[in-house]
Structures are given as C-alpha cells and as structure tokens.
Amino acid sequence: MDERSDLDRSYRKIGLRLIPFLFVCYLFNYIDRVNVGFAKLRMLDDLGMSEVVYGLAAGIFFIGYLAFGVPSNLILQRVGARRWIAVMMVVWGVFSVGLMFVRTPIEFYVLRFLTGAAEAGFFPGIVFYLTRWFPPERHGRVMTVFMSAIPMSGVLGGPVSGWILAHFREGQGGLLDWQWLYLLQGAPTVLLGVLVWFVLSDGIETAPWLTPDERTALTDALRRGDEAQGEAPVSLRIALLEGGLWTLGLIYFCIQSGVYAINFWLPTIISASGETEPLMIGLMSAVPYAAAVVFMLLLGRSGDRRNERRWHLIVPMAVGAIGLLLAGGAPNAVGLSLFGMTLAAAGALSALPMFWPIANRYLSASTAAGGLALINSIGQIAGFLSPYMVGWIKQASGTTSLALFVLAAALLIGIALVLRATARPGMR
C-alpha cells in the first residue's frame, strides 16, 4: 500500500511538472494549425482567393505533415525530446507568423506545407514521450488531459480569433485584421519553444527534479508495464507486414476526417446558418469545443477506471456521426446546426484520446516511435482530404450538407474497423 501511494505521489509530481506545460504547447500547436478557419473569413476577400484555394491550402499542410512525421519522430528518439521539440516549435512558430505576409495562392500553399513539415513530429513525439513516463494503465487519463488542449483551443481560440478580427477590422499598424491574427497566435509558439529547453527532461533517468528513489521506483513500474504489455510485433517491419498498423491508421483517418472538418469549417458553417458578426461566430464556435472538453475528460477517466478501450472509442465515434448528420440536415437553422456540431465535436474529438491507448497496447516499446508516427501520419491524410473535399462540395453545391453526410459515413466505417481490429487480443 505504501509503495503504491509513493508511486501515485510520484506520478502526480510528474503530471504537474509535464502535463500543464505540454497542454499549453499543444494548445498553441492546434491554434496555429486551424486558425486559418477564422482568417478565411477576411483573408479570401482581401486577397481574391476562392473556397477551393482555401480548402487546398488548409489541407496541403498535411502533405508536409505526412512526409515528415516518421523521420521527425525517429530523430526525436535519437537526439532527445527536449532538443527536438524545442527546434520544432520555434520553426513552425516562425512559419505560422509568416502566413501574415501571404499575397498569392502559391505563397499560401508553400507556407502551409512548410508549417506542416515543421510540426509533423510534435504530436506523435509527445505521445511517445509520455509512454516513457507513464505505464499503460495510466495512458487514458494522461492522454485525455493532454489532448483536451484540442477542444480547449476551440474554446479559447474561437472567441479570441473573433475578437482579433473585430478589434483590428479597420487595420492597425499597417496590418489587416487577419494578419494580426497570424502574428498574435503564432508568436507565443516561438517563446514556448525556447521554454521547452528549460522545462522538459528527456526521461525519468535524466529528470533532476526526481529523487533517486523515485527514479528507481518509476523505472521499475514502467518496466513492469512494458513487460505486461508484451513485445508483440518485435520490429516495425513485422508490424507493417502483419497489418495491424495499417488498420489503426485507417481508424485514425476516419476519426480525423470528422475532426478536421469541424476545425476548419465550423466558423463557415455557423456563418452560413445566419450569423455574420465575427465576435459572435467566435463565441458560438466555443460551445461545441466546451462540450468536447467535458465529454473527453469524463470518458478518459471512465476508460482507465474500467480498463476498457473498445466501447470507449466506439461510443464517441457514433455520437460524432449523429452530430454531423444533424448539422448536415439543418444547414439554415442556427440552433439545430450548432447542436449538431456540438455533438459532432464532443464525439469526434473525444475519440482521439480514446484511440491512442489501443494503439499503445498494440505497439511494443521497440516499435513505438516509428509505429506511432506512422499511424498518426496515415490519420493526418484526412487533414488534407477532408477540408479540400468540404471546400469542393461547398463550391459545387453551395452548401456543406453533403460533405457532412460523407464525413458521418467515414466515422461509421471507422466504427466497423474498430470492431474488427479489437478482435485482436493485443488491441482490446
């Protein structure tokens, strides 16, 4: 009992040291990634760009992300998390700020691609990093708290983005409102990247803020967790040939299809349903994300307490699909459309942290760095296809309804894949 209490205290110490800071880093990571959804409300008219140009620019980010995800995570494993995360954050922060200088579609595409390439290793790197601090039975809660930065970025980012566009509407200091948006939301990332060097440690063994006894106990607990998890695919090559990684990647792709449609098009969907004031659009867009924060935290706690992963992933995916169907069926009704998007956000976003404990159970310690990055990269293809598909359908039909129906179908396909994948003993 005393040993367990000591471990719990040590994990709380680690959690308080790492999770709040990583949460803030991921918060700005997501804001930098999706703030084009708000910049679009002014940027397209100012620069004479079309919906298709926006959809392609929003999505081309993920081509860079896909190309550099696995190499970046392997570099992180080689040079250490602190050093590589610091470099990534400074570089993508600079590129994100650079979007304020865009004047042509080509410049828009290039900077979005470079931003995606620069931050490609951040999320899978953090997932891998956290598995080297916490054993598998704690992954659900840890990932949920960390990934609640995604909906929290909407809770905070939406109103703040709306305020920036409203406050700088007439332009100040020679900059337009959307330029101020990129500047004020990208610059903090550069500062956080510098702080990474001073806040993070590469692992339990090198953390100066842990006592020798704490390091020994935590290392033993992590070793026992890895042994209990098993070494089922012993190499990345075997894991690829065996097929489980590809199935997990497809499941993640289906989840992310819904997530990125919400992230990039929620302001547009709200605007199309009748609200045109940027500040009100920002405040209304915070509602779905606030619901997602609550649902996500409750789901993560429930999953760890019951040590059950399959249905804790399937249920939010089903809720997300229902929400997209409702929103697609009521494009001109503000209340019903917002209710549908709230269900969609709560479901799809909550499915993200529920997915990773299943992936972590399948991957052994020896395959985790490359495997997690590959799964994430496959899933991030949705970041390219989903926004572009929504933009193409909207321009062709004048509405996003059909696109939302397609994305609901993707989540339902993902549920079928989860049922198939979790029939494997190592993925339950």
PDB file of C-alpha atoms in Angstrom, residues 7-178:
ATOM      1  CA  LEU A   7       4.103   5.763  -6.866  1.00  0.00           C
ATOM      2  CA  ASP A   8       0.858   7.722  -7.021  1.00  0.00           C
ATOM      3  CA  ARG A   9       2.605  10.725  -5.463  1.00  0.00           C
ATOM      4  CA  SER A  10       5.448  10.398  -7.961  1.00  0.00           C
ATOM      5  CA  TYR A  11       3.042  10.267 -10.893  1.00  0.00           C
ATOM      6  CA  ARG A  12       1.222  13.322  -9.592  1.00  0.00           C
ATOM      7  CA  LYS A  13       4.588  15.064  -9.379  1.00  0.00           C
ATOM      8  CA  ILE A  14       5.389  14.126 -12.976  1.00  0.00           C
ATOM      9  CA  GLY A  15       1.928  15.112 -14.110  1.00  0.00           C
ATOM     10  CA  LEU A  16       2.119  18.552 -12.511  1.00  0.00           C
ATOM     11  CA  ARG A  17       5.588  19.100 -13.939  1.00  0.00           C
ATOM     12  CA  LEU A  18       4.917  17.975 -17.526  1.00  0.00           C
ATOM     13  CA  ILE A  19       1.232  17.922 -18.438  1.00  0.00           C
ATOM     14  CA  PRO A  20       0.253  21.597 -17.905  1.00  0.00           C
ATOM     15  CA  PHE A  21       3.226  22.795 -19.938  1.00  0.00           C
ATOM     16  CA  LEU A  22       2.686  20.222 -22.712  1.00  0.00           C
ATOM     17  CA  PHE A  23      -1.008  21.122 -22.676  1.00  0.00           C
ATOM     18  CA  VAL A  24      -0.174  24.778 -23.378  1.00  0.00           C
ATOM     19  CA  CYS A  25       2.276  23.771 -26.126  1.00  0.00           C
ATOM     20  CA  TYR A  26      -0.345  21.578 -27.786  1.00  0.00           C
ATOM     21  CA  LEU A  27      -2.953  24.310 -27.356  1.00  0.00           C
ATOM     22  CA  PHE A  28      -0.903  26.697 -29.482  1.00  0.00           C
ATOM     23  CA  ASN A  29       0.031  23.866 -31.825  1.00  0.00           C
ATOM     24  CA  TYR A  30      -3.627  23.372 -32.613  1.00  0.00           C
ATOM     25  CA  ILE A  31      -4.454  27.074 -32.752  1.00  0.00           C
ATOM     26  CA  ASP A  32      -1.600  27.600 -35.238  1.00  0.00           C
ATOM     27  CA  ARG A  33      -2.869  24.681 -37.286  1.00  0.00           C
ATOM     28  CA  VAL A  34      -6.528  25.649 -37.595  1.00  0.00           C
ATOM     29  CA  ASN A  35      -6.628  29.447 -37.205  1.00  0.00           C
ATOM     30  CA  VAL A  36      -6.852  29.684 -40.991  1.00  0.00           C
ATOM     31  CA  GLY A  37     -10.526  28.814 -40.457  1.00  0.00           C
ATOM     32  CA  PHE A  38     -11.043  32.251 -38.893  1.00  0.00           C
ATOM     33  CA  ALA A  39      -8.505  34.085 -41.046  1.00  0.00           C
ATOM     34  CA  LYS A  40     -10.511  32.808 -44.039  1.00  0.00           C
ATOM     35  CA  LEU A  41     -13.490  34.973 -43.039  1.00  0.00           C
ATOM     36  CA  ARG A  42     -11.495  38.064 -44.105  1.00  0.00           C
ATOM     37  CA  MET A  43      -8.428  36.773 -45.927  1.00  0.00           C
ATOM     38  CA  LEU A  44     -10.130  35.310 -49.012  1.00  0.00           C
ATOM     39  CA  ASP A  45     -11.926  38.531 -49.948  1.00  0.00           C
ATOM     40  CA  ASP A  46      -8.861  40.683 -49.278  1.00  0.00           C
ATOM     41  CA  LEU A  47      -6.636  38.518 -51.480  1.00  0.00           C
ATOM     42  CA  GLY A  48      -9.260  37.470 -54.050  1.00  0.00           C
ATOM     43  CA  MET A  49      -8.933  33.758 -53.296  1.00  0.00           C
ATOM     44  CA  SER A  50     -11.651  31.104 -53.784  1.00  0.00           C
ATOM     45  CA  GLU A  51     -13.095  28.486 -51.424  1.00  0.00           C
ATOM     46  CA  VAL A  52     -11.161  25.795 -53.309  1.00  0.00           C
ATOM     47  CA  VAL A  53      -7.881  27.679 -52.812  1.00  0.00           C
ATOM     48  CA  TYR A  54      -8.636  27.852 -49.101  1.00  0.00           C
ATOM     49  CA  GLY A  55      -9.561  24.170 -48.909  1.00  0.00           C
ATOM     50  CA  LEU A  56      -6.358  23.177 -50.703  1.00  0.00           C
ATOM     51  CA  ALA A  57      -4.209  25.461 -48.519  1.00  0.00           C
ATOM     52  CA  ALA A  58      -5.877  24.146 -45.350  1.00  0.00           C
ATOM     53  CA  GLY A  59      -5.240  20.604 -46.500  1.00  0.00           C
ATOM     54  CA  ILE A  60      -1.772  20.917 -48.055  1.00  0.00           C
ATOM     55  CA  PHE A  61      -0.428  21.456 -44.543  1.00  0.00           C
ATOM     56  CA  PHE A  62      -0.918  17.726 -44.062  1.00  0.00           C
ATOM     57  CA  ILE A  63       1.125  16.745 -47.110  1.00  0.00           C
ATOM     58  CA  GLY A  64       4.147  18.188 -45.318  1.00  0.00           C
ATOM     59  CA  TYR A  65       2.930  16.599 -42.102  1.00  0.00           C
ATOM     60  CA  LEU A  66       2.646  13.192 -43.760  1.00  0.00           C
ATOM     61  CA  ALA A  67       6.028  13.383 -45.449  1.00  0.00           C
ATOM     62  CA  PHE A  68       7.993  14.316 -42.328  1.00  0.00           C
ATOM     63  CA  GLY A  69       6.064  12.603 -39.496  1.00  0.00           C
ATOM     64  CA  VAL A  70       8.013   9.329 -39.250  1.00  0.00           C
ATOM     65  CA  PRO A  71      11.503  10.820 -39.892  1.00  0.00           C
ATOM     66  CA  SER A  72      10.848  13.538 -37.320  1.00  0.00           C
ATOM     67  CA  ASN A  73       9.828  11.067 -34.640  1.00  0.00           C
ATOM     68  CA  LEU A  74      12.869   8.899 -35.305  1.00  0.00           C
ATOM     69  CA  ILE A  75      15.085  11.988 -34.964  1.00  0.00           C
ATOM     70  CA  LEU A  76      13.371  12.763 -31.644  1.00  0.00           C
ATOM     71  CA  GLN A  77      14.188   9.275 -30.417  1.00  0.00           C
ATOM     72  CA  ARG A  78      17.816   9.747 -31.437  1.00  0.00           C
ATOM     73  CA  VAL A  79      18.571  13.299 -30.237  1.00  0.00           C
ATOM     74  CA  GLY A  80      16.142  13.532 -27.293  1.00  0.00           C
ATOM     75  CA  ALA A  81      12.693  15.014 -26.812  1.00  0.00           C
ATOM     76  CA  ARG A  82      13.739  18.310 -25.235  1.00  0.00           C
ATOM     77  CA  ARG A  83      16.081  19.334 -28.019  1.00  0.00           C
ATOM     78  CA  TRP A  84      13.892  18.271 -30.937  1.00  0.00           C
ATOM     79  CA  ILE A  85      10.587  19.586 -29.576  1.00  0.00           C
ATOM     80  CA  ALA A  86      12.230  22.959 -28.946  1.00  0.00           C
ATOM     81  CA  VAL A  87      13.506  23.108 -32.544  1.00  0.00           C
ATOM     82  CA  MET A  88      10.137  22.083 -33.998  1.00  0.00           C
ATOM     83  CA  MET A  89       8.185  24.674 -32.041  1.00  0.00           C
ATOM     84  CA  VAL A  90      10.449  27.585 -32.907  1.00  0.00           C
ATOM     85  CA  VAL A  91      10.461  26.694 -36.614  1.00  0.00           C
ATOM     86  CA  TRP A  92       6.733  26.111 -37.027  1.00  0.00           C
ATOM     87  CA  GLY A  93       6.014  29.232 -34.974  1.00  0.00           C
ATOM     88  CA  VAL A  94       8.086  31.309 -37.399  1.00  0.00           C
ATOM     89  CA  PHE A  95       6.278  29.774 -40.400  1.00  0.00           C
ATOM     90  CA  SER A  96       2.890  30.333 -38.772  1.00  0.00           C
ATOM     91  CA  VAL A  97       3.665  34.017 -38.241  1.00  0.00           C
ATOM     92  CA  GLY A  98       4.910  34.133 -41.827  1.00  0.00           C
ATOM     93  CA  LEU A  99       1.370  33.475 -43.091  1.00  0.00           C
ATOM     94  CA  MET A 100       0.630  37.140 -42.402  1.00  0.00           C
ATOM     95  CA  PHE A 101       2.778  38.023 -45.429  1.00  0.00           C
ATOM     96  CA  VAL A 102       0.918  35.779 -47.906  1.00  0.00           C
ATOM     97  CA  ARG A 103      -0.279  37.527 -51.071  1.00  0.00           C
ATOM     98  CA  THR A 104      -0.761  34.732 -53.642  1.00  0.00           C
ATOM     99  CA  PRO A 105      -2.187  31.185 -53.585  1.00  0.00           C
ATOM    100  CA  ILE A 106       1.285  29.728 -54.223  1.00  0.00           C
ATOM    101  CA  GLU A 107       2.714  31.548 -51.193  1.00  0.00           C
ATOM    102  CA  PHE A 108      -0.243  30.309 -49.153  1.00  0.00           C
ATOM    103  CA  TYR A 109       0.348  26.711 -50.258  1.00  0.00           C
ATOM    104  CA  VAL A 110       4.120  26.796 -49.664  1.00  0.00           C
ATOM    105  CA  LEU A 111       3.904  28.261 -46.155  1.00  0.00           C
ATOM    106  CA  ARG A 112       1.135  25.857 -45.114  1.00  0.00           C
ATOM    107  CA  PHE A 113       3.224  22.941 -46.426  1.00  0.00           C
ATOM    108  CA  LEU A 114       6.335  24.101 -44.550  1.00  0.00           C
ATOM    109  CA  THR A 115       4.365  24.633 -41.338  1.00  0.00           C
ATOM    110  CA  GLY A 116       3.037  21.082 -41.576  1.00  0.00           C
ATOM    111  CA  ALA A 117       6.506  19.683 -42.206  1.00  0.00           C
ATOM    112  CA  ALA A 118       7.955  21.596 -39.252  1.00  0.00           C
ATOM    113  CA  GLU A 119       5.394  20.400 -36.715  1.00  0.00           C
ATOM    114  CA  ALA A 120       4.967  16.859 -38.099  1.00  0.00           C
ATOM    115  CA  GLY A 121       6.835  15.170 -35.272  1.00  0.00           C
ATOM    116  CA  PHE A 122       5.313  17.131 -32.398  1.00  0.00           C
ATOM    117  CA  PHE A 123       2.158  15.180 -31.579  1.00  0.00           C
ATOM    118  CA  PRO A 124       3.463  11.631 -32.190  1.00  0.00           C
ATOM    119  CA  GLY A 125       6.656  12.657 -30.410  1.00  0.00           C
ATOM    120  CA  ILE A 126       4.691  13.747 -27.332  1.00  0.00           C
ATOM    121  CA  VAL A 127       2.638  10.526 -27.398  1.00  0.00           C
ATOM    122  CA  PHE A 128       5.858   8.513 -27.461  1.00  0.00           C
ATOM    123  CA  TYR A 129       7.421  10.801 -24.843  1.00  0.00           C
ATOM    124  CA  LEU A 130       4.538  10.264 -22.410  1.00  0.00           C
ATOM    125  CA  THR A 131       4.750   6.473 -22.775  1.00  0.00           C
ATOM    126  CA  ARG A 132       8.294   6.742 -21.380  1.00  0.00           C
ATOM    127  CA  TRP A 133       6.951   8.384 -18.218  1.00  0.00           C
ATOM    128  CA  PHE A 134       3.628   6.632 -17.572  1.00  0.00           C
ATOM    129  CA  PRO A 135       2.745   2.896 -17.705  1.00  0.00           C
ATOM    130  CA  PRO A 136      -0.118   1.652 -19.958  1.00  0.00           C
ATOM    131  CA  GLU A 137      -2.787   1.636 -17.236  1.00  0.00           C
ATOM    132  CA  ARG A 138      -2.396   5.427 -16.863  1.00  0.00           C
ATOM    133  CA  HIS A 139      -2.351   6.298 -20.570  1.00  0.00           C
ATOM    134  CA  GLY A 140      -6.088   7.012 -20.871  1.00  0.00           C
ATOM    135  CA  ARG A 141      -6.198   9.783 -18.284  1.00  0.00           C
ATOM    136  CA  VAL A 142      -2.850  11.244 -19.286  1.00  0.00           C
ATOM    137  CA  MET A 143      -3.717  11.354 -22.997  1.00  0.00           C
ATOM    138  CA  THR A 144      -7.167  12.753 -22.279  1.00  0.00           C
ATOM    139  CA  VAL A 145      -5.848  15.647 -20.205  1.00  0.00           C
ATOM    140  CA  PHE A 146      -3.103  16.373 -22.739  1.00  0.00           C
ATOM    141  CA  MET A 147      -5.419  16.108 -25.762  1.00  0.00           C
ATOM    142  CA  SER A 148      -8.138  18.199 -24.145  1.00  0.00           C
ATOM    143  CA  ALA A 149      -5.953  21.012 -25.500  1.00  0.00           C
ATOM    144  CA  ILE A 150      -7.636  20.343 -28.868  1.00  0.00           C
ATOM    145  CA  PRO A 151     -11.174  21.333 -27.852  1.00  0.00           C
ATOM    146  CA  MET A 152      -9.775  23.914 -25.421  1.00  0.00           C
ATOM    147  CA  SER A 153      -8.075  25.543 -28.401  1.00  0.00           C
ATOM    148  CA  GLY A 154     -11.571  25.970 -29.805  1.00  0.00           C
ATOM    149  CA  VAL A 155     -13.000  27.237 -26.526  1.00  0.00           C
ATOM    150  CA  LEU A 156     -10.271  29.880 -26.270  1.00  0.00           C
ATOM    151  CA  GLY A 157      -9.164  30.227 -29.870  1.00  0.00           C
ATOM    152  CA  GLY A 158     -12.625  30.854 -31.310  1.00  0.00           C
ATOM    153  CA  PRO A 159     -13.588  33.839 -29.155  1.00  0.00           C
ATOM    154  CA  VAL A 160     -10.034  35.235 -29.217  1.00  0.00           C
ATOM    155  CA  SER A 161      -9.858  34.885 -33.007  1.00  0.00           C
ATOM    156  CA  GLY A 162     -13.257  36.541 -33.358  1.00  0.00           C
ATOM    157  CA  TRP A 163     -12.150  39.355 -31.056  1.00  0.00           C
ATOM    158  CA  ILE A 164      -8.923  39.914 -33.012  1.00  0.00           C
ATOM    159  CA  LEU A 165     -10.822  40.127 -36.303  1.00  0.00           C
ATOM    160  CA  ALA A 166     -13.362  42.511 -34.764  1.00  0.00           C
ATOM    161  CA  HIS A 167     -10.826  44.673 -32.908  1.00  0.00           C
ATOM    162  CA  PHE A 168      -8.449  45.030 -35.862  1.00  0.00           C
ATOM    163  CA  ARG A 169     -11.175  45.214 -38.506  1.00  0.00           C
ATOM    164  CA  GLU A 170     -10.024  48.571 -39.827  1.00  0.00           C
ATOM    165  CA  GLY A 171      -6.375  47.561 -39.676  1.00  0.00           C
ATOM    166  CA  GLN A 172      -3.738  48.974 -37.336  1.00  0.00           C
ATOM    167  CA  GLY A 173      -0.003  49.404 -37.639  1.00  0.00           C
ATOM    168  CA  GLY A 174      -0.214  48.800 -41.361  1.00  0.00           C
ATOM    169  CA  LEU A 175      -1.608  45.268 -40.878  1.00  0.00           C
ATOM    170  CA  LEU A 176      -5.031  43.851 -41.730  1.00  0.00           C
ATOM    171  CA  ASP A 177      -7.149  42.013 -39.172  1.00  0.00           C
ATOM    172  CA  TRP A 178      -6.244  38.507 -40.423  1.00  0.00           C
TER     173      TRP A 178
END
